[in-house]
PDB file of C-alpha atoms in Angstrom:
ATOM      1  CA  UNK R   1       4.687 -45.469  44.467  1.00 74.00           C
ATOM      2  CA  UNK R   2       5.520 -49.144  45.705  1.00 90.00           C
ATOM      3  CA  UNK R   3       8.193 -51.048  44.913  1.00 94.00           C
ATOM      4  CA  UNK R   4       7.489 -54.936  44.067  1.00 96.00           C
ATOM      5  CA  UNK R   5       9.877 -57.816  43.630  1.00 98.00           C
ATOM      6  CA  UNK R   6       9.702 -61.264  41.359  1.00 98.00           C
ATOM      7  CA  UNK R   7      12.045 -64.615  40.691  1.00 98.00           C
ATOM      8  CA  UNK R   8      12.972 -65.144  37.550  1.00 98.00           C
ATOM      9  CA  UNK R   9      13.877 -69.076  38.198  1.00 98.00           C
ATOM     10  CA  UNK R  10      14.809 -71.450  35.437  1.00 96.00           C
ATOM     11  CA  UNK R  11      15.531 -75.156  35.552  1.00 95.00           C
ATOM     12  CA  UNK R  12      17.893 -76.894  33.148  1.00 93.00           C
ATOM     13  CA  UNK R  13      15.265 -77.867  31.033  1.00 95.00           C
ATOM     14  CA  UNK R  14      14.372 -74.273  30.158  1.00 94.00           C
ATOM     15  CA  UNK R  15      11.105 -74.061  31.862  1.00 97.00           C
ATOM     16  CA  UNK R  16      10.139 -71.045  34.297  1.00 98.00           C
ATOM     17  CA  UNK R  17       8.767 -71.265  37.780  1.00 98.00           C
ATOM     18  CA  UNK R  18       5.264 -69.835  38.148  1.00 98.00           C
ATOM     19  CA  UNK R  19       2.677 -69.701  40.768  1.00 98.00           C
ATOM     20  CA  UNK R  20      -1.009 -69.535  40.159  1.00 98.00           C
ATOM     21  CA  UNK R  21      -1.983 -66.931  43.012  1.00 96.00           C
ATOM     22  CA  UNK R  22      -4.685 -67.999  45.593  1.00 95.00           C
ATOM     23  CA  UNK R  23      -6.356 -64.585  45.932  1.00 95.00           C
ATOM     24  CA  UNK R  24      -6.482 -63.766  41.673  1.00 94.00           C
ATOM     25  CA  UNK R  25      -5.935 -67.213  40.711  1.00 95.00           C
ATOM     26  CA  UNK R  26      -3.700 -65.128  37.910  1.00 95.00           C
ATOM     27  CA  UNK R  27      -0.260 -67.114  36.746  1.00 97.00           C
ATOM     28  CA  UNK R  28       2.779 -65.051  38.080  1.00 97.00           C
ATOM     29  CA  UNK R  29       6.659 -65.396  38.564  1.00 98.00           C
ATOM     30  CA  UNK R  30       6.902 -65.931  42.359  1.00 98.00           C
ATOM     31  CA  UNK R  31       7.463 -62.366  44.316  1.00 97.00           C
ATOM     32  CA  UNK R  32       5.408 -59.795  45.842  1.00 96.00           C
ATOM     33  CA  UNK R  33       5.729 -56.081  47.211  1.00 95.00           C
ATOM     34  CA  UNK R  34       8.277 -54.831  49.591  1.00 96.00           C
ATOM     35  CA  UNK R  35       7.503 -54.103  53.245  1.00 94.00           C
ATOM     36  CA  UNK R  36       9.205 -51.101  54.424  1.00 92.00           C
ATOM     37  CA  UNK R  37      11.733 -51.699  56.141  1.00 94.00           C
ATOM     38  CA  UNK R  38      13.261 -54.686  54.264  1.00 95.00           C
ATOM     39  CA  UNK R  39      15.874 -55.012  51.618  1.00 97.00           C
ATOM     40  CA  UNK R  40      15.440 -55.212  48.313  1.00 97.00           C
ATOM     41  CA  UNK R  41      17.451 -58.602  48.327  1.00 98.00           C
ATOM     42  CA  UNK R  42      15.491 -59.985  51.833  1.00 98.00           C
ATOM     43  CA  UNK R  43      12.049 -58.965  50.260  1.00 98.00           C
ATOM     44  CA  UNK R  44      12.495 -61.037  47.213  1.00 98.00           C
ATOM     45  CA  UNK R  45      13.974 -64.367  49.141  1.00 98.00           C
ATOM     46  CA  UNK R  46      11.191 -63.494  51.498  1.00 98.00           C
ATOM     47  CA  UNK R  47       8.333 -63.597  49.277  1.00 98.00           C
ATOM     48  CA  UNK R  48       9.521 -66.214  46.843  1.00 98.00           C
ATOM     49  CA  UNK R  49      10.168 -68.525  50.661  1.00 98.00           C
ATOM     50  CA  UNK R  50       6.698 -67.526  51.351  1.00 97.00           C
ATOM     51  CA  UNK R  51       4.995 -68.633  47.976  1.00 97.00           C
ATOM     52  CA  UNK R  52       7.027 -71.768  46.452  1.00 98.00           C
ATOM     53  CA  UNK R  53       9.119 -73.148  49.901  1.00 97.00           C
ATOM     54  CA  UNK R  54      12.001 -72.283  47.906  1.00 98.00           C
ATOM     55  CA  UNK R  55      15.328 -70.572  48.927  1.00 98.00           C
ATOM     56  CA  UNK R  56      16.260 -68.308  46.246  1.00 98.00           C
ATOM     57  CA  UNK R  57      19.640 -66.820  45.759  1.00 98.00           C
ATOM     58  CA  UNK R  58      19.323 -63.528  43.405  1.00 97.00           C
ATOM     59  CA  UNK R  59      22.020 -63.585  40.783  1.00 95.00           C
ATOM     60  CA  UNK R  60      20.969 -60.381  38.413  1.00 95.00           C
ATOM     61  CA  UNK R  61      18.774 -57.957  38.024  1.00 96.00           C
ATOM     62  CA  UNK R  62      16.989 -58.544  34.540  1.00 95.00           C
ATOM     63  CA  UNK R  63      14.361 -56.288  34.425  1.00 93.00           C
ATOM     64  CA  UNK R  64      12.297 -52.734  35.879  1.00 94.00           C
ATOM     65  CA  UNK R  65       8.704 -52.592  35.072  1.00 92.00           C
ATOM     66  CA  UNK R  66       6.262 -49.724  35.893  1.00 90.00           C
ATOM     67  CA  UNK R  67       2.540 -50.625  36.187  1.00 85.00           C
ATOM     68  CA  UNK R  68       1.139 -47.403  35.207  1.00 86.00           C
ATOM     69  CA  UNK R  69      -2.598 -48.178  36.826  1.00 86.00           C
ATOM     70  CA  UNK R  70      -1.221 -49.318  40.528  1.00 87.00           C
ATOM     71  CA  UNK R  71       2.172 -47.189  41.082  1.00 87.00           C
ATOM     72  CA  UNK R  72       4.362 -50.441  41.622  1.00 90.00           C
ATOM     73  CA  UNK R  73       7.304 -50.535  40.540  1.00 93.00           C
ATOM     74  CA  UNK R  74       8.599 -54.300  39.810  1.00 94.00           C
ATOM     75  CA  UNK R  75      12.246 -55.383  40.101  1.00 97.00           C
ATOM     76  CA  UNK R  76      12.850 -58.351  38.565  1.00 97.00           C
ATOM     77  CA  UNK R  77      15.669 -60.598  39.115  1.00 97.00           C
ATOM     78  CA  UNK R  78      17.224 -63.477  37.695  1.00 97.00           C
ATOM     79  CA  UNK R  79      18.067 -66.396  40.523  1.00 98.00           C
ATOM     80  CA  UNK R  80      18.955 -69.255  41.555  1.00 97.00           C
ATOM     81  CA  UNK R  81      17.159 -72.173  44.103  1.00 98.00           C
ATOM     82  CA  UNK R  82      19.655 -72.902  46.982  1.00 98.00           C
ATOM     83  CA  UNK R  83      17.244 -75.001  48.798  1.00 98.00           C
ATOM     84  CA  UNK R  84      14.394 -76.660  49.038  1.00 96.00           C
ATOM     85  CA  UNK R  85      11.076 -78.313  47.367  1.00 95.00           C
ATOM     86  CA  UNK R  86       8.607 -76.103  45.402  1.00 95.00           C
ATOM     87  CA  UNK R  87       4.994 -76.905  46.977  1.00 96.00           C
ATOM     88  CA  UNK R  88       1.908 -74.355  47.482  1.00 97.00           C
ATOM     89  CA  UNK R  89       1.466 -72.195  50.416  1.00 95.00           C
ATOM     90  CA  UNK R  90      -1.700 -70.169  51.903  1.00 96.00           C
ATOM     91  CA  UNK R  91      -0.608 -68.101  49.169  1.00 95.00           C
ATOM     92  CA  UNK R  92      -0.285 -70.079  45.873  1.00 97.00           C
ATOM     93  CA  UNK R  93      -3.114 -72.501  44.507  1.00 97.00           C
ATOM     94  CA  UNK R  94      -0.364 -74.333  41.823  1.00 98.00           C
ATOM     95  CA  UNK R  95       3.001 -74.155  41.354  1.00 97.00           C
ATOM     96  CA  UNK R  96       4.005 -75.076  38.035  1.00 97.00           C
ATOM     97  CA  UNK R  97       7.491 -74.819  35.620  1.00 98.00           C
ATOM     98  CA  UNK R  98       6.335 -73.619  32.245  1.00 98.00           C
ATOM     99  CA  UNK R  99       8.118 -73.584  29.036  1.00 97.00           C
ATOM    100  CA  UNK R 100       8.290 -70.061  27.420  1.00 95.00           C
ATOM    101  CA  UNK R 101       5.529 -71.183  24.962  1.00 95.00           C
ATOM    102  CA  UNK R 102       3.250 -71.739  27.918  1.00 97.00           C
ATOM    103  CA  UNK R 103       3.866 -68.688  29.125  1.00 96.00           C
ATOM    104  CA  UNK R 104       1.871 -67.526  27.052  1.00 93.00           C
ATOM    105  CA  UNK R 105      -1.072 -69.660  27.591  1.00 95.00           C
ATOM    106  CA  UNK R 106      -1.276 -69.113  31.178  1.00 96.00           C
ATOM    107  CA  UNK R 107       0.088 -65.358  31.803  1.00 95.00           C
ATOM    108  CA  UNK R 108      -1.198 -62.014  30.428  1.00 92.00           C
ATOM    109  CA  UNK R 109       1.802 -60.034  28.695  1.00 91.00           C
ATOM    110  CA  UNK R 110       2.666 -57.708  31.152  1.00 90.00           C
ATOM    111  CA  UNK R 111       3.994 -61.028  33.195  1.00 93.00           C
ATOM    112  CA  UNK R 112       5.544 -63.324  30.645  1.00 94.00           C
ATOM    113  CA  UNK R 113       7.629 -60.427  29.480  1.00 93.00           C
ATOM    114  CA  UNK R 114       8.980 -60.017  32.853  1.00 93.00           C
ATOM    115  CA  UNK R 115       9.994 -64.151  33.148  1.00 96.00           C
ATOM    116  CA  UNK R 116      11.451 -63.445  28.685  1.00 95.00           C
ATOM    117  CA  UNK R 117      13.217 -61.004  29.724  1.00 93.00           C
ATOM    118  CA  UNK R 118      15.606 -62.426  32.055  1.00 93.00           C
ATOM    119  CA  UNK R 119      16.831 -64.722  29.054  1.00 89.00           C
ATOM    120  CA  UNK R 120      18.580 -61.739  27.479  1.00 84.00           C
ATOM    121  CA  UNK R 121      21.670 -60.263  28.206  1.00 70.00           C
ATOM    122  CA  UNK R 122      21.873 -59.507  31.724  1.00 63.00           C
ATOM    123  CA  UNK R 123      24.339 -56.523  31.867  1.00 76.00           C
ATOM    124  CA  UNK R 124      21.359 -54.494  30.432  1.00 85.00           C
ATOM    125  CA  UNK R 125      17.949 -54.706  32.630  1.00 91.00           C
ATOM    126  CA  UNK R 126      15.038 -54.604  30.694  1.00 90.00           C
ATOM    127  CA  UNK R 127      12.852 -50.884  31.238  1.00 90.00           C
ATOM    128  CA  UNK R 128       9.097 -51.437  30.577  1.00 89.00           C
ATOM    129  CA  UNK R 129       5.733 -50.045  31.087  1.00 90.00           C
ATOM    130  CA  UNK R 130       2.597 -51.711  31.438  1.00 88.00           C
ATOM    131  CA  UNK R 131      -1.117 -51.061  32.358  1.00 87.00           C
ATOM    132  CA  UNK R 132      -1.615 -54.297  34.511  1.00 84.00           C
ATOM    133  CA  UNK R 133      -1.946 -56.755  31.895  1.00 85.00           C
ATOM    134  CA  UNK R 134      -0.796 -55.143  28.341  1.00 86.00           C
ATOM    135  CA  UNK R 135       2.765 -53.703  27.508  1.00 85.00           C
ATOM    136  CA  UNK R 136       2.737 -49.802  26.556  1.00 85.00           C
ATOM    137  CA  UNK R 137       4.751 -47.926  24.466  1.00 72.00           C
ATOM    138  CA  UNK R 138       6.979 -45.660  25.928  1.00 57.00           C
ATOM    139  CA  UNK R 139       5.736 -42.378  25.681  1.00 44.00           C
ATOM    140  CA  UNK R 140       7.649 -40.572  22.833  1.00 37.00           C
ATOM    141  CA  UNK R 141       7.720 -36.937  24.846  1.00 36.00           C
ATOM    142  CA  UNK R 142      10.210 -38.747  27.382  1.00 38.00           C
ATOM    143  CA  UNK R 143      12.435 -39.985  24.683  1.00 42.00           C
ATOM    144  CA  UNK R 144      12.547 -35.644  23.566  1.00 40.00           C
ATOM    145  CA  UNK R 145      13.119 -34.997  26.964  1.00 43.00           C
ATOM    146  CA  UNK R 146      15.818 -37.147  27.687  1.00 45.00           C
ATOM    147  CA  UNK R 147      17.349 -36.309  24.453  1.00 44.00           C
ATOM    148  CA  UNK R 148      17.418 -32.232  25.137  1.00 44.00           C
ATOM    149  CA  UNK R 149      18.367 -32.966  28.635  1.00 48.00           C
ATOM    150  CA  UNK R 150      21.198 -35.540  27.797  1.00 46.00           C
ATOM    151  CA  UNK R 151      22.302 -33.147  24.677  1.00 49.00           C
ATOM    152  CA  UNK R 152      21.369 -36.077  22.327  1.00 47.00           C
ATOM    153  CA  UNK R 153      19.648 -35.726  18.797  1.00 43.00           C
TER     154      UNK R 153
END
């Protein structure tokens, strides 16, 4: 199982930053997967410096996300630009600051969720599943399990 990372970055108007990928062309919060023998905290100024030009500064962690069909694992985190101007890379076709109504034109569920979530309360991270592009339900047989292991009814 990998572990991935992703910027949750919001401007005071709102809007999110996104990047339209080069290789899917897919909309996405800026991020990527983990090399291994970084940092959780390096990897994700890493990528999102790689993708937007953008120093990031993480400020919470707002949401864990398991793609059931890779293995990845996403950590996403709430931050904060420190420096820089957004332009595209060799990795990014657009980058683009999109309301949370546009969000849903440009970004399949299992991504906009990740960028909604980090407007909630940010002492409690977000736990999801998803299958690449739709949300799942968590499965019910892990809620009985964690009740009988955790003595709760």
């Amino acid at each position: 199982m990998g572990v991935s990372v992703a910027a949750a970055v919001v401007d005071d108007q709102g809007r999110f930053l996104a990047i339209r990928r080069a290789d899917n062309r897919q909309w996405e919060p800026p991020g990527g997967v983990l090399e291994l023998d970084e940092s959780i905290e390096a990897g994700l100024v890493r990528e999102v410096a790689e993708e937007t030009g953008l120093a990031v500064e993480p400020i919470a962690l707002t949401g864990v996300y398991n793609n059931m069909r890779r293995g990845i694992v996403p950590l996403v985190f709430r931050c904060e630009i420190i420096d820089g101007v957004a332009r595209t890379t060799s990795e990014t076709r657009a980058i683009g600051w999109l309301t949370p109504r546009e969000l849903s034109e440009h970004m399949s569920d299992a991504y906009r969720v990740r960028l909604l979530d980090a407007l909630q309360d940010e002492s409690t991270p977000a736990i999801r599943a998803h299958d690449g592009t739709e949300l799942l339900a968590w499965p019910l047989r892990v809620r009985a399990t964690t009740a009988r292991a955790t003595g709760a009814t």
